[in-house]
């Protein structure tokens, strides 16, 4: 990512006017904590909506995202379990609007009575997370993955992030102890980065449709009743590995301190991991092959490692990908992810046991 994005137009009402929802009432305020897209809440007489500009520095082909979302929405229509936010057509009938500046904007229904959580607060919420992710994989298990385009080619190809890391590293000498510690941590684990890619290439595990980014704040909960309603932030829905999704979900939900926690002191919380995996298994037990279950642990270990690598790479590359508020933030976030990896490794046998129990396999 190199070019700077276009500024947000001062008059977002003009963008909303491109969709047949009437004039906005009140202010159009920023929504959520996403690191990539620009997101706003809009209210009109017709209802409440989410207005979003897709980040084209990250997503090279946003029309492909919109085509995937339309396919997903059609597939989900009439099926119970999980809501997929409806896309509001633009006045020309397309599912998005292109501005003269070249930006792509879209409008989606704002699911009512829904909230996102910063952190999990209870075992029941953890169970809801597992059900939501399991339902997403269940919902899409009979949607042929090749019908969806790759919106971010190589998004979870961990070996590519390692290769990029080694290139970045070759061009500099570590500047402080925190960078050196991260690099040493990576060096000790280069042998595991290709584990899922190799299993895929060897035909051991299949491509399925994945969410790509099922972290805690991409899950909507019913505000009053507390059950999970939907997975949101569907830009990275594409063919992928369910191990990536479960791993990404757990690295987010089982980190009670969040992505900016206390560096190497952050822990992976088994008290939340167990109900998430058990509820996920309830939704997926009847269609996941045993090799896929066998490799869930690998995804749980790999995803925080991959995200740590991505944060560190961005830090070394001048913070051009993830939005930061200060220099050093991406480096700090890398240490948090590596701390999770270290703790996951220390608890490997407990994690494998809880997976086996959830899938009713002999340990
Ligand atoms: C990014 O945009 P956001 O906040 O939903 C990133 C994810 C990371 C996440 C870490 C397209 O997601 O992969 O896990 O930050 N999304 C993309 O918070 O790179
Ligand atoms: Mg995202």
CSV table of N, CA and C in Angstrom, one decimal, residues 134 137-138 141 206 208 242-243 246 280-281 283-294 296 359 361:
chain,number,residue,atom,x,y,z
A,134,UNK,N,-19.4,-21.1,13.5
A,134,UNK,CA,-19.9,-22.4,13.0
A,134,UNK,C,-21.0,-22.3,12.0
A,137,UNK,N,-19.8,-21.2,8.6
A,137,UNK,CA,-19.2,-22.2,7.8
A,137,UNK,C,-20.3,-23.3,7.4
A,138,UNK,N,-21.3,-23.4,8.2
A,138,UNK,CA,-22.4,-24.4,7.9
A,138,UNK,C,-23.2,-23.8,6.7
A,141,UNK,N,-21.3,-24.1,3.5
A,141,UNK,CA,-20.6,-25.4,3.1
A,141,UNK,C,-21.0,-25.9,1.8
A,206,UNK,N,-9.6,-29.2,2.5
A,206,UNK,CA,-10.1,-28.5,1.4
A,206,UNK,C,-10.2,-27.0,1.5
A,208,UNK,N,-12.6,-24.0,1.5
A,208,UNK,CA,-14.1,-23.7,1.8
A,208,UNK,C,-14.3,-22.2,1.7
A,242,UNK,N,-10.9,-23.1,6.9
A,242,UNK,CA,-11.6,-22.9,8.1
A,242,UNK,C,-10.7,-22.8,9.3
A,243,UNK,N,-9.5,-23.4,9.2
A,243,UNK,CA,-8.5,-23.3,10.3
A,243,UNK,C,-8.1,-21.9,10.5
A,246,UNK,N,-11.1,-20.1,12.4
A,246,UNK,CA,-11.2,-20.4,13.9
A,246,UNK,C,-10.0,-19.8,14.6
A,280,UNK,N,-18.6,-24.1,18.3
A,280,UNK,CA,-18.3,-24.2,16.9
A,280,UNK,C,-18.4,-25.7,16.4
A,281,UNK,N,-18.0,-26.6,17.2
A,281,UNK,CA,-18.1,-28.0,16.9
A,281,UNK,C,-19.5,-28.5,16.8
A,283,UNK,N,-21.9,-26.9,15.5
A,283,UNK,CA,-22.4,-26.5,14.2
A,283,UNK,C,-21.7,-27.2,13.1
A,284,UNK,N,-20.5,-27.8,13.3
A,284,UNK,CA,-19.7,-28.2,12.2
A,284,UNK,C,-19.3,-29.7,12.2
A,285,UNK,N,-19.7,-30.4,13.4
A,285,UNK,CA,-19.3,-31.7,13.6
A,285,UNK,C,-19.7,-32.7,12.5
A,286,UNK,N,-20.8,-32.4,11.9
A,286,UNK,CA,-21.4,-33.4,10.9
A,286,UNK,C,-20.8,-33.2,9.5
A,287,UNK,N,-20.0,-32.1,9.2
A,287,UNK,CA,-19.5,-32.0,7.9
A,287,UNK,C,-18.0,-31.8,7.8
A,288,UNK,N,-17.3,-31.5,8.9
A,288,UNK,CA,-15.9,-31.3,8.8
A,288,UNK,C,-15.2,-32.7,8.7
A,289,UNK,N,-14.3,-32.9,7.8
A,289,UNK,CA,-13.6,-34.2,7.8
A,289,UNK,C,-12.6,-34.3,9.0
A,290,UNK,N,-12.2,-35.5,9.3
A,290,UNK,CA,-11.4,-35.6,10.5
A,290,UNK,C,-10.0,-34.9,10.3
A,291,UNK,N,-9.5,-34.9,9.1
A,291,UNK,CA,-8.2,-34.2,8.9
A,291,UNK,C,-8.4,-32.7,9.2
A,292,UNK,N,-9.5,-32.2,8.9
A,292,UNK,CA,-9.8,-30.7,9.1
A,292,UNK,C,-9.8,-30.4,10.6
A,293,UNK,N,-10.4,-31.3,11.3
A,293,UNK,CA,-10.5,-31.1,12.8
A,293,UNK,C,-9.1,-31.3,13.4
A,294,UNK,N,-8.3,-32.3,12.8
A,294,UNK,CA,-7.0,-32.6,13.3
A,294,UNK,C,-6.1,-31.3,13.2
A,296,UNK,N,-7.1,-28.1,13.3
A,296,UNK,CA,-7.6,-26.9,14.0
A,296,UNK,C,-6.5,-26.3,14.9
A,359,UNK,N,-15.2,-32.4,19.6
A,359,UNK,CA,-15.6,-33.2,18.4
A,359,UNK,C,-15.8,-34.7,18.7
A,361,UNK,N,-13.9,-36.9,19.9
A,361,UNK,CA,-12.8,-37.8,19.4
A,361,UNK,C,-12.1,-38.3,20.7
